[in-house]
mmCIF file of C-alpha atoms and ligand atoms in Angstrom:
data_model
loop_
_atom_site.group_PDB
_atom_site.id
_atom_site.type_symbol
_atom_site.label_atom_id
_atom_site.label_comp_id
_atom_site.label_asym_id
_atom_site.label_seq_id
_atom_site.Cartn_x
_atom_site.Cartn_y
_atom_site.Cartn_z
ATOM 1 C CA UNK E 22 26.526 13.501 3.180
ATOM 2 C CA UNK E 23 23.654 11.983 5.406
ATOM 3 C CA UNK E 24 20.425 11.712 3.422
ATOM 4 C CA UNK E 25 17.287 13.192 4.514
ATOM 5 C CA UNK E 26 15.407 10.737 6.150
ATOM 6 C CA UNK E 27 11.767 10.053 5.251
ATOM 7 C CA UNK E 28 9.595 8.546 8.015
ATOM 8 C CA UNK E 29 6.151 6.348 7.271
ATOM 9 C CA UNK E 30 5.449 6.970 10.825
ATOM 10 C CA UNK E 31 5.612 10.813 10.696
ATOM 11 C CA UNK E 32 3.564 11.166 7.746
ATOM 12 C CA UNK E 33 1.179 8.735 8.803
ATOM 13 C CA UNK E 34 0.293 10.794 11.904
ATOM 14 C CA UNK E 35 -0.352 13.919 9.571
ATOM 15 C CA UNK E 36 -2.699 11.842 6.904
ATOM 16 C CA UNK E 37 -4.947 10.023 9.794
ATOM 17 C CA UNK E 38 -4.629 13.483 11.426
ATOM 18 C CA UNK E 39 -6.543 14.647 8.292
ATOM 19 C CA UNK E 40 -9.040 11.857 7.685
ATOM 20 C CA UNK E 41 -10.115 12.016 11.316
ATOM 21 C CA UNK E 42 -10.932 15.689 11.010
ATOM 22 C CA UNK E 43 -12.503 15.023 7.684
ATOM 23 C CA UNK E 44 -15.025 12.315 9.290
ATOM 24 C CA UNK E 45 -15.860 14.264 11.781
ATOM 25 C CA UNK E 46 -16.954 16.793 9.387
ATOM 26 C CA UNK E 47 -18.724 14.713 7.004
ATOM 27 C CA UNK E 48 -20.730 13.048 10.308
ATOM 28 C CA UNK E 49 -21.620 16.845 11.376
ATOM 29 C CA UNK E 50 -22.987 17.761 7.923
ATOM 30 C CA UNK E 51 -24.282 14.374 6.814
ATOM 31 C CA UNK E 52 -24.900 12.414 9.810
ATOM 32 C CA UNK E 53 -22.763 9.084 8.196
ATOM 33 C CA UNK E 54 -18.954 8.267 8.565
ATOM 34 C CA UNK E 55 -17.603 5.230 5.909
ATOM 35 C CA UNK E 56 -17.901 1.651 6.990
ATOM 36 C CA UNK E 57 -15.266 -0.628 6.596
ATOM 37 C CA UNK E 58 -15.174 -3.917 6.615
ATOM 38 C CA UNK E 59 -12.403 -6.728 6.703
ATOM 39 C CA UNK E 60 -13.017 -10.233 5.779
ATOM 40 C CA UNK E 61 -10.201 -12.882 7.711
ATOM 41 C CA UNK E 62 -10.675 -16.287 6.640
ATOM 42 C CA UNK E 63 -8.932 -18.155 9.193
ATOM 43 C CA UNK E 64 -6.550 -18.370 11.947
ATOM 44 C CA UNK E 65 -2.964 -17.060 10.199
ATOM 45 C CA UNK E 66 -1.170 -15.085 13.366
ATOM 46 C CA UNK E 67 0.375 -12.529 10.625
ATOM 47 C CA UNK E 68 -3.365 -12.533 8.977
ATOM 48 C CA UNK E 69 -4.675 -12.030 12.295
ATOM 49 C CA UNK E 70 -2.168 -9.025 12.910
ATOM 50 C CA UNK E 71 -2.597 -6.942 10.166
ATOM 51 C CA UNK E 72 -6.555 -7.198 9.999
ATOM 52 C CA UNK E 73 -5.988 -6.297 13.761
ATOM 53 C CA UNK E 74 -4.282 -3.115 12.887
ATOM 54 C CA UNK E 75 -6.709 -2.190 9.830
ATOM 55 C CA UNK E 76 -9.537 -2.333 12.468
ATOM 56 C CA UNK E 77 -7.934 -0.371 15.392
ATOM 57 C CA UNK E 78 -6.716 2.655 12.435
ATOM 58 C CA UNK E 79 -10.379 2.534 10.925
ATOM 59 C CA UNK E 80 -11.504 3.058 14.876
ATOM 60 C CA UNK E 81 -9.319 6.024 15.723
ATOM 61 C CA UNK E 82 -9.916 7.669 12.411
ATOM 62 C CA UNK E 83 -13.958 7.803 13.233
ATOM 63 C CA UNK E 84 -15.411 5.104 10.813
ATOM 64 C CA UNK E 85 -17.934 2.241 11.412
ATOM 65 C CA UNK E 86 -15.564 -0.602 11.387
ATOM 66 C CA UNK E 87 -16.562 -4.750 11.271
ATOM 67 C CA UNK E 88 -14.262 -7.335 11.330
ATOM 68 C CA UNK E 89 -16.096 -10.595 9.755
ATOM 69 C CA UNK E 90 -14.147 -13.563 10.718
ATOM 70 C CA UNK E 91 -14.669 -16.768 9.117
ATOM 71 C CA UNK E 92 -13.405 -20.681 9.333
ATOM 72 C CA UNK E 93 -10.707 -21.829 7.547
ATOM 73 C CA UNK E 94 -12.567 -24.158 5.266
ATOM 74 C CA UNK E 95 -15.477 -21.731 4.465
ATOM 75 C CA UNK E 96 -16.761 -22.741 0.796
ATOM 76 C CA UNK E 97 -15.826 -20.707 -2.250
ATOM 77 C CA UNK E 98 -19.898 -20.193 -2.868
ATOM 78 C CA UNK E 99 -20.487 -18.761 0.834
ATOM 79 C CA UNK E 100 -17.435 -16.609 0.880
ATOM 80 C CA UNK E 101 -18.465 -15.378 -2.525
ATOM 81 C CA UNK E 102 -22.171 -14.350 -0.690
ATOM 82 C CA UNK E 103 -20.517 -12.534 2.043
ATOM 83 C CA UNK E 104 -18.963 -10.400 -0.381
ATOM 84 C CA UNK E 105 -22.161 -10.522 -2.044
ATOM 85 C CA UNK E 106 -24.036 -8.909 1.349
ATOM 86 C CA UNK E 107 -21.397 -6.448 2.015
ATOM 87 C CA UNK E 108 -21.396 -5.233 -1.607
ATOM 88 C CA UNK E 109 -25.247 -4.752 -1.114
ATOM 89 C CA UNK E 110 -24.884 -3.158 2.162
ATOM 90 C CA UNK E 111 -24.983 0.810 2.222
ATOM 91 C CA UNK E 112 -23.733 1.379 5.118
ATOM 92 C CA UNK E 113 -20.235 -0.617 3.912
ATOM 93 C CA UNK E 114 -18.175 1.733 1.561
ATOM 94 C CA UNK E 115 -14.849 -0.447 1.822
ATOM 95 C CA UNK E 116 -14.230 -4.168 1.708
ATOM 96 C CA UNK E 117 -10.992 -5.698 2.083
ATOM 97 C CA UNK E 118 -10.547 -9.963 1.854
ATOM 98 C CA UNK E 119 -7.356 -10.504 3.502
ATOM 99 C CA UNK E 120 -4.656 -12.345 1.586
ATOM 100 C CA UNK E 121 -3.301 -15.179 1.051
ATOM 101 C CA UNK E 122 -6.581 -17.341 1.006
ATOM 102 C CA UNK E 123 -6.953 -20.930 2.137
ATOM 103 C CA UNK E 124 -5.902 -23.261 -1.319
ATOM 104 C CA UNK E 125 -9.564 -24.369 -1.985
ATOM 105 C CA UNK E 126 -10.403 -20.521 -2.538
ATOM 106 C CA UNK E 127 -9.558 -19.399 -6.085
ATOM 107 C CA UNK E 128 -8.603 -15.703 -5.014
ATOM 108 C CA UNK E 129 -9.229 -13.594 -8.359
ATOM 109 C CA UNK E 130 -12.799 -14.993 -8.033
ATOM 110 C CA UNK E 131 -12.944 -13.475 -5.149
ATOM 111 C CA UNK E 132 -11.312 -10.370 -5.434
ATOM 112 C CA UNK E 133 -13.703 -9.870 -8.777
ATOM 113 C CA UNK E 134 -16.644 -10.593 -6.915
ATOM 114 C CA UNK E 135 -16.201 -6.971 -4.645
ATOM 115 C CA UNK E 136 -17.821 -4.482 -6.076
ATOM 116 C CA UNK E 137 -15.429 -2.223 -7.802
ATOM 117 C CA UNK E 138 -17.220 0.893 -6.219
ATOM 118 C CA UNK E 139 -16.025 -0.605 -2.516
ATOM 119 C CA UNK E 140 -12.777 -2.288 -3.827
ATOM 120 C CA UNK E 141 -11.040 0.016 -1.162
ATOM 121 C CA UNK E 142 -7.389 -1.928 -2.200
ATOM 122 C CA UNK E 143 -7.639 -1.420 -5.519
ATOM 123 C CA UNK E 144 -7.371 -4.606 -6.756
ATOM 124 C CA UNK E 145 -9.902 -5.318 -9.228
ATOM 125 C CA UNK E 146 -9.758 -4.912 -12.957
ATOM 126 C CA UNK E 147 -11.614 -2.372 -13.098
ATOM 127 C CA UNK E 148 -9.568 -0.393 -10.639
ATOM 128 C CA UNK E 149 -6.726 -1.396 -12.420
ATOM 129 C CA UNK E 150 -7.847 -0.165 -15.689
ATOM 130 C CA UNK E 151 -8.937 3.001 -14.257
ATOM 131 C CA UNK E 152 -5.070 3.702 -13.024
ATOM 132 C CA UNK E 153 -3.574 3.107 -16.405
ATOM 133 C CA UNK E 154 -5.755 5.815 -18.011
ATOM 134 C CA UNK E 155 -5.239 7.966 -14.742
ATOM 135 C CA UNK E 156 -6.659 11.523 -14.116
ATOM 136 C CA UNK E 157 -10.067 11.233 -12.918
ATOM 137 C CA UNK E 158 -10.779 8.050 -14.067
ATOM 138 C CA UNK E 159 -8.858 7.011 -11.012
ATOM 139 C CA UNK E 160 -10.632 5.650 -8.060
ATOM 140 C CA UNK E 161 -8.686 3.225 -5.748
ATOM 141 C CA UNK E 162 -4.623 3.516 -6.579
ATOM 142 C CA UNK E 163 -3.265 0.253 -4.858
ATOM 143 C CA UNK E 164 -2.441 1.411 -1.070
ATOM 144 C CA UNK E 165 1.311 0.957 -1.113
ATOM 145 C CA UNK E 166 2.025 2.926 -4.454
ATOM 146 C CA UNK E 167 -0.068 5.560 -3.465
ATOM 147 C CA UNK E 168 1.522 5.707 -0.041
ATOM 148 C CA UNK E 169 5.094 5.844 -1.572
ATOM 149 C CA UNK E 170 3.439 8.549 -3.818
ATOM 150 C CA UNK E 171 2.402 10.309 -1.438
ATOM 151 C CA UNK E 172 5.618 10.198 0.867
ATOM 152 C CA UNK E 173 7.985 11.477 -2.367
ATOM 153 C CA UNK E 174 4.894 14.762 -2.897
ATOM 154 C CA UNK E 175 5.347 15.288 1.567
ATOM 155 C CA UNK E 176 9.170 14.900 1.209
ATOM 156 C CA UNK E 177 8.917 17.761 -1.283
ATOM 157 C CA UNK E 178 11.181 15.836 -4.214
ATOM 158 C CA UNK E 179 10.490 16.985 -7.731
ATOM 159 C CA UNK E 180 9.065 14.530 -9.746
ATOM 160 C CA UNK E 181 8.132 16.247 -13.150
ATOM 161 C CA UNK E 182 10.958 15.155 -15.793
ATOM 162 C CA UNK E 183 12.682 13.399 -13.039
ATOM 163 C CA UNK E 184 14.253 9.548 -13.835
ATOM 164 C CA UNK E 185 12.441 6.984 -11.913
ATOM 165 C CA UNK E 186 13.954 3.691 -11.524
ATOM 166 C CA UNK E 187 11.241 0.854 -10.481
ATOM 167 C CA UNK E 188 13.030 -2.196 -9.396
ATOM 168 C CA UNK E 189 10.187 -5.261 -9.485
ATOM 169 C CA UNK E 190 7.508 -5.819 -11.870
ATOM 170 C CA UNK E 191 4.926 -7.323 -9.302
ATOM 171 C CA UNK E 192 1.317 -6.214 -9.561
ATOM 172 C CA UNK E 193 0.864 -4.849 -6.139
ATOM 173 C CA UNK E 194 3.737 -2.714 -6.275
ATOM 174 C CA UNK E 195 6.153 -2.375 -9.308
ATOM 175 C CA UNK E 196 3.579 -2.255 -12.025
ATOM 176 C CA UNK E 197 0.835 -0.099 -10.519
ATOM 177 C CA UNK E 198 3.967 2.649 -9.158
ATOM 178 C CA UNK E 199 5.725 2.903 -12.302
ATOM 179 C CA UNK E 200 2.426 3.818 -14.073
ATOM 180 C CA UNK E 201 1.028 6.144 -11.474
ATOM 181 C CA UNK E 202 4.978 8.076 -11.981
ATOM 182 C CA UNK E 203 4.773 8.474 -15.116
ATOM 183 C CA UNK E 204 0.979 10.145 -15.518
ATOM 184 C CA UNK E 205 -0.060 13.470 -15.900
ATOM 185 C CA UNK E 206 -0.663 15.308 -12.465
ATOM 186 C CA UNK E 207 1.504 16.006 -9.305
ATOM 187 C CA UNK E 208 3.690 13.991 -7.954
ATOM 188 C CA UNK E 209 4.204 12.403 -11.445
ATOM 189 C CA UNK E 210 5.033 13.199 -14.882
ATOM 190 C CA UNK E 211 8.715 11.339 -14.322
ATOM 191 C CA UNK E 212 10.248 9.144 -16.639
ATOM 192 C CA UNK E 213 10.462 5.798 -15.993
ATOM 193 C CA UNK E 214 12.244 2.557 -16.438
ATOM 194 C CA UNK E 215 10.933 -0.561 -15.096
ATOM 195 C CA UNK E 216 13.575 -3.455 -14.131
ATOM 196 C CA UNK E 217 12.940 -6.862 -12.900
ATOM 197 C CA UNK E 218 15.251 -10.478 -12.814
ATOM 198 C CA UNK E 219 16.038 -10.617 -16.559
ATOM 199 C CA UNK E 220 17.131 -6.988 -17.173
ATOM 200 C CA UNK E 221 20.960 -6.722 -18.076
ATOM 201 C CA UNK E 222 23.074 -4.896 -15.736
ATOM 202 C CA UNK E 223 20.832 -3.216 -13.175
ATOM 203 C CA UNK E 224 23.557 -1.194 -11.716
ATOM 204 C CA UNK E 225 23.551 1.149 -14.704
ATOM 205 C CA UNK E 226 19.790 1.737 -14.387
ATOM 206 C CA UNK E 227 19.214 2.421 -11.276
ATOM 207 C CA UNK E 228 22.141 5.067 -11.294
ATOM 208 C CA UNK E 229 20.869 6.774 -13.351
ATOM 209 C CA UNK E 230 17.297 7.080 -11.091
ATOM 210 C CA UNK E 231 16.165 10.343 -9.801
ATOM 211 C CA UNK E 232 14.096 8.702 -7.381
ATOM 212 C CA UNK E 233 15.055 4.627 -6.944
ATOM 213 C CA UNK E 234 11.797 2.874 -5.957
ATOM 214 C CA UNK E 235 12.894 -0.955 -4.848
ATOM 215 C CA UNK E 236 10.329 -3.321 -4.529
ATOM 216 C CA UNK E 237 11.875 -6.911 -4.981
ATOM 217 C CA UNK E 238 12.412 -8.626 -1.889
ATOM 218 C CA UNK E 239 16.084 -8.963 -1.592
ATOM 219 C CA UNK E 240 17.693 -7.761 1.511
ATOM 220 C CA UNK E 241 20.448 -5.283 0.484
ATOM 221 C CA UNK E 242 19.976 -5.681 -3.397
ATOM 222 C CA UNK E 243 20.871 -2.313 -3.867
ATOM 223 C CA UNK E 244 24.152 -1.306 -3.589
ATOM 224 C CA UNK E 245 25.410 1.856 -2.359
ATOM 225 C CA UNK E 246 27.591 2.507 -5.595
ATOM 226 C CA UNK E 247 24.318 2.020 -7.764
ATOM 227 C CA UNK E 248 22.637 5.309 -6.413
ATOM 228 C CA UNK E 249 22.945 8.801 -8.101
ATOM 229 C CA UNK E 250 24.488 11.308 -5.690
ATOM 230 C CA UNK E 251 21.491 13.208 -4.179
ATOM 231 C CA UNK E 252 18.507 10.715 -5.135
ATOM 232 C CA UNK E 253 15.571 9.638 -3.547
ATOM 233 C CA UNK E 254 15.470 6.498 -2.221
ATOM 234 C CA UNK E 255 12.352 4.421 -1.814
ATOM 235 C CA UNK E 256 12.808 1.417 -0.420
ATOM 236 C CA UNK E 257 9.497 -1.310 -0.178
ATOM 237 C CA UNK E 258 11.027 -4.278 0.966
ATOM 238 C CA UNK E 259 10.558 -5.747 3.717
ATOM 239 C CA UNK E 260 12.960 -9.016 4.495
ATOM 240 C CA UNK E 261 13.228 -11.322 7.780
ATOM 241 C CA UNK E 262 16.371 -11.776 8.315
ATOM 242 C CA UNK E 263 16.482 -13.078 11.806
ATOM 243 C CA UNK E 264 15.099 -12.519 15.499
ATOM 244 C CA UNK E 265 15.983 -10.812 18.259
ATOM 245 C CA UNK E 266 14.361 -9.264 21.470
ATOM 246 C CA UNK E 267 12.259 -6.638 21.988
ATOM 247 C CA UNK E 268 13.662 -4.135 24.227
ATOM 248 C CA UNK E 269 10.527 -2.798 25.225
ATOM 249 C CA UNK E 270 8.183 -6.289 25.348
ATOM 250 C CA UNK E 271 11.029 -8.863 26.022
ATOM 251 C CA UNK E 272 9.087 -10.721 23.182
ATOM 252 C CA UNK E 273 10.687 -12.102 20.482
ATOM 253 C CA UNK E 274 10.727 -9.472 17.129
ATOM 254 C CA UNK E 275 11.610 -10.335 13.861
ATOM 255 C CA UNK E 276 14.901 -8.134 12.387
ATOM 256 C CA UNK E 277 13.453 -6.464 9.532
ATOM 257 C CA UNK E 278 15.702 -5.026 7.031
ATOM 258 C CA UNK E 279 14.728 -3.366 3.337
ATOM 259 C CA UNK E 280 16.142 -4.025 -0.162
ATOM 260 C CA UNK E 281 18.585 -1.621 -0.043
ATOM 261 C CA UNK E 282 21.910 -1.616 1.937
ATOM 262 C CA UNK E 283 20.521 1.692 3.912
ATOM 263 C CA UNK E 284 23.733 2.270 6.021
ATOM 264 C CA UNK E 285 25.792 2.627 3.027
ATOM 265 C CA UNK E 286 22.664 4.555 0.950
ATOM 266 C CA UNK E 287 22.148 7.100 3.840
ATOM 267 C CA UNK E 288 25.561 8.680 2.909
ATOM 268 C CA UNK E 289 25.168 9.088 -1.003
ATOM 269 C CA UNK E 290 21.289 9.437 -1.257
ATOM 270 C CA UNK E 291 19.712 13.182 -1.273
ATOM 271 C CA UNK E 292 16.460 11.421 0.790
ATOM 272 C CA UNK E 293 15.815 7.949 1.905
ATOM 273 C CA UNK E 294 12.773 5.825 3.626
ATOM 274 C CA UNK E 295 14.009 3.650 6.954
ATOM 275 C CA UNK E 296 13.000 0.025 7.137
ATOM 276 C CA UNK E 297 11.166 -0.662 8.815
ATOM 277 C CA UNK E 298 9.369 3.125 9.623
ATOM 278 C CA UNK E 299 9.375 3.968 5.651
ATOM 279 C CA UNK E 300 7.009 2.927 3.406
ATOM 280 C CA UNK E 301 5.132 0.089 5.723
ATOM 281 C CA UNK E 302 2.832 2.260 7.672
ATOM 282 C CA UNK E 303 1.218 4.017 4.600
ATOM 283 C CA UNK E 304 -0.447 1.253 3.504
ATOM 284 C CA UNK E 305 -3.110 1.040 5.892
ATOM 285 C CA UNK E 306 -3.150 4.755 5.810
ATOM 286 C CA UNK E 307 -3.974 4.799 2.415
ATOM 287 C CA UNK E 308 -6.403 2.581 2.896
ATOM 288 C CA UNK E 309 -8.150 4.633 5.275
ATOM 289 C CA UNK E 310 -7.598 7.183 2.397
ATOM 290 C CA UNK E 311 -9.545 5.066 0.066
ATOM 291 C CA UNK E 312 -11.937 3.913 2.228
ATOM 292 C CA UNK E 313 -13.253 7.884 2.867
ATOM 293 C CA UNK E 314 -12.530 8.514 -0.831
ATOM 294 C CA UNK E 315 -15.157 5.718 -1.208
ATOM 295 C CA UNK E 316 -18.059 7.607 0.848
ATOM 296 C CA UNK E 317 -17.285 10.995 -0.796
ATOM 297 C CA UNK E 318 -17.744 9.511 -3.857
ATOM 298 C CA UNK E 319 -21.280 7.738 -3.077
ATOM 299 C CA UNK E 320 -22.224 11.457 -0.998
ATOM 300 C CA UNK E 321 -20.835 13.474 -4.362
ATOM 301 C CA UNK E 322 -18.887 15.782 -1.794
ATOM 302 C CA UNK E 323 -15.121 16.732 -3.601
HETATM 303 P P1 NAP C 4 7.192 -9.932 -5.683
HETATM 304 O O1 NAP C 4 5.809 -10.161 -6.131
HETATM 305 O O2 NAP C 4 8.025 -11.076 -5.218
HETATM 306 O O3 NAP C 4 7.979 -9.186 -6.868
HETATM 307 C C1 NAP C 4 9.340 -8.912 -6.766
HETATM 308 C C2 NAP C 4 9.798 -8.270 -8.048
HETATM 309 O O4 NAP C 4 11.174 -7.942 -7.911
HETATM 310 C C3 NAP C 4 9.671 -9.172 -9.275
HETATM 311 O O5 NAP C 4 9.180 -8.423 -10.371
HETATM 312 C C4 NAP C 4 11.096 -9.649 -9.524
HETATM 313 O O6 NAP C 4 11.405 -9.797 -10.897
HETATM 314 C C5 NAP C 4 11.912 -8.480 -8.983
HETATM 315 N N1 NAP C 4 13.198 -8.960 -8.478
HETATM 316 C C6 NAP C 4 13.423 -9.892 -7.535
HETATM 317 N N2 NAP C 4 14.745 -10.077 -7.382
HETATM 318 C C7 NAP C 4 15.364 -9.258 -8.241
HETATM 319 C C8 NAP C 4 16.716 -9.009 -8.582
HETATM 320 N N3 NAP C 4 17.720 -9.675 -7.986
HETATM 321 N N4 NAP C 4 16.982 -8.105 -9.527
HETATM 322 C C9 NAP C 4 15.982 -7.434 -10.173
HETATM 323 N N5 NAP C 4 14.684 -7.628 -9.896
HETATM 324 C C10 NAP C 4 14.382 -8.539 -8.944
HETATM 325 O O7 NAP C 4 7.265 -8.884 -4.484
HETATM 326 P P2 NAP C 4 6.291 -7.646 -4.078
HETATM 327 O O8 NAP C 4 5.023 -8.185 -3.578
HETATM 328 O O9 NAP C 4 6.304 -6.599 -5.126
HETATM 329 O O10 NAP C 4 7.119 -7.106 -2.822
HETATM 330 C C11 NAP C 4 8.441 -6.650 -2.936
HETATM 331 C C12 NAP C 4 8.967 -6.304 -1.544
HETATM 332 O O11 NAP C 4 8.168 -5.260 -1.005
HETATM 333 C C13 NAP C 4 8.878 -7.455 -0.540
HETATM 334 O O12 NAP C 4 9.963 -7.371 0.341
HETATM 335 C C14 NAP C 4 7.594 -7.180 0.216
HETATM 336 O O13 NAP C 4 7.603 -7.701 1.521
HETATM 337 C C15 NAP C 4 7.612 -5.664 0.234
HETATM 338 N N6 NAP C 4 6.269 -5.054 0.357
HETATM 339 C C16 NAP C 4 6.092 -4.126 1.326
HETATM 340 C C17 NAP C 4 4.869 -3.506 1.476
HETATM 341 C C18 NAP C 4 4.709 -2.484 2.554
HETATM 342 O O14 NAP C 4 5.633 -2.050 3.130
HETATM 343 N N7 NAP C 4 3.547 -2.062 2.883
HETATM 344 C C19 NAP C 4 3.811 -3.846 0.644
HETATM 345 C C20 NAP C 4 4.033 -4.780 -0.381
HETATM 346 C C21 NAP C 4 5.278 -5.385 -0.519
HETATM 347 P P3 NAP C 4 10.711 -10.909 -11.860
HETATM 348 O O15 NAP C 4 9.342 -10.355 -12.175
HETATM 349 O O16 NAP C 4 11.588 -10.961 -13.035
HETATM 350 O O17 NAP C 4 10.654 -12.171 -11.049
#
C-alpha cells in the first residue's frame, strides 16, 4: 500500500488563497486590513530567513506588514518599550519577537510583555490558558499545532474517538497538539496519549495511534513496524542531516529529513505528511490565520 500523501505546500496555497480574499473583503467594507509586525533582534542568517518569509506571506496575503529590526545588544528595557509601542499601536493587530533571543534578553519577559490580544503565536499565558479550556475561549492556538490540525480536518481523517499518539512533550508542539486533539469540536474529540524520553516501550504506543503525531527531533525515530496499518502520519520534525546541492540554485541546501523513516511509513500508513513539504509551511500560514483572526476580533466581524 502507498499512503496518501499530505502536502503543506498544497494546503497552504488554499488557506492564503482564503485569507487574501478575506482581506480584500474586510478592506472593501471597512477600509483596514491587519498589521503585522515582526521584531528581529539581530543578524542570525536562519533568523533573518524566516522573518524574511513571514514578511513576504503577510505582503501577498494583503496586510500592512513592518519588519522592525534591531541590534544585537539592544537592552532588555528598550526591547521591552518596542513591544510596549506596538502593543499601543492600532493599526498593529499581530506581533511576533523572533526566537532565540540574544543571552542578555530574558525571553518569557518578553514574550509576557505582548499584549495577549496581539500575541499572534500564541505564546503567552494567557493564550495558553485559553487553549486548555478550548471552545471559544480560544484565541491564538500555537501556529504549528493548529497547522497540523488543520492538515488532518483538509486530509479528511476522522478524528472523533480516534487514538492519537503525540510523540514529544515540548511546549510549542507536543503539549499544545495533544490538548487541542482531545477537545470538544472538529477535528478533535480523539483520545490521546502523550509520550516523551522516559515512557517505557514506545513501540507499543504509537501502534496503537490512529493518527501518530511525531514531534521529537530524531531523524527516523519512528519505525515503520511501530505504525498501525492505515494511520495517519504526522510527522513535525525537521532534522539536518547533511548538505547537498541545489539543483535549481547550485547553492548549497541542507538535506532535511523528518522523525519518521517515511520511505518505509509510506507503504503501511493510510496518509502521511512529506518532509520537508508537510507540516513546515503551515506555520506561517497559520500565522497569517491568527494574525486576521486578530483584526476580526478587534472589528467584532465572525
Ligand atoms: P523539543 O523541544 O526538543 O522536544 C522534543 C520532545 O520529544 C521532548 O518532549 C522529548 O522528550 C521528546 N523526545 C526526544 N527524543 C525522544 C525519543 N527518543 N523518544 C521519545 N521522545 C523523545 O522539540 P520541538 O521544539 O517540539 O520540535 C520537535 C521537532 O519538530 C524538531 O525536529 C523541530 O525542528 C520540529 N519543528 C518543526 C516545526 C515546523 O515544521 N514548522 C515547528 C516546530 C518544531 P523529553 O521531554 O522527555 O525530553
Amino acid at each position: 500500500m502507498s499512503a496518501k500523501l499530505i502536502k503543506g505546500t498544497v494546503i497552504r496555497e488554499e488557506i492564503l488563497e482564503e485569507i487574501t480574499k478575506e482581506v480584500a473583503k474586510i478592506k472593501e467594507t471597512h477600509g483596514v486590513v491587519p498589521g503585522l509586525v515582526t521584531i528581529l533582534i539581530g543578524e542570525s542568517p536562519a533568523s533573518i530567513s524566516y522573518v524574511t518569509l513571514k514578511i513576504k506571506t503577510a505582503h501577498r496575503v494583503g496586510f500592512t506588514e513592518i519588519q522592525d529590526s534591531q541590534p544585537v545588544d539592544i537592552s532588555e528595557e528598550d526591547l521591552l518599550a518596542l513591544i510596549e509601542k506596538y502593543n499601543n499601536d492600532d493599526s498593529i493587530n499581530g506581533i511576533l519577537v523572533q526566537l532565540p533571543l540574544p543571552k542578555h534578553i530574558d525571553e518569557k519577559k518578553v514574550l509576557n510583555t505582548i499584549d495577549p490580544d496581539k500575541d499572534v503565536d500564541g505564546f503567552h499565558p494567557v493564550n495558553v490558558g485559553r487553549l486548555m479550556i478550548g471552545g471559544d475561549e480560544v484565541k491564538f492556538p500555537p501556529c504549528t499545532p493548529a497547522g497540523i490540525q488543520e492538515m488532518i480536518i483538509r486530509a479528511g481523517v476522522e478524528t472523533s474517538g480516534a487514538e492519537v499518539v503525540v510523540v514529544g512533550r515540548s511546549n510549542i508542539v507536543g503539549k499544545p497538539i495533544a490538548n487541542m486533539m482531545f477537545q470538544k469540536g472538529p477535528g478533535a474529540n480523539a483520545t490521546v496519549t502523550v509520550v516523551h524520553t522516559r515512557t517505557k516501550n514506545l513501540a507499543s504506543h504509537c501502534k496503537r495511534a490512529d493518527i501518530l503525531i511525531v514531534a521529537a527531533g530524531v531523524p527516523d525515530l519512528v519505525k515503520p513496524e511501530w505504525i498501525k496499518p492505515g494511520a495517519c502520519v504526522i510527522d513535525v520534525g525537521v532534522n539536518r542531516v547533511g548538505e547537498k546541492i541545489s539543483e535549481k540554485t547550485g547553492k548549497k541546501i541542507a538535506v532535511l529529513k523528518g522523525d519518521v523513516d517515511f520511505d518505509a511509513a509510506k507503504e503501511i500508513a493510510g496518509s502521511i505528511t512529506p518532509v520537508p513539504g508537510g507540516v513546515g509551511p503551515m506555520t506561517i500560514t497559520m500565522l497569517m490565520k491568527n494574525t486576521l483572526k486578530s483584526l476580526k476580533s478587534k472589528l467584532k466581524i465572525a
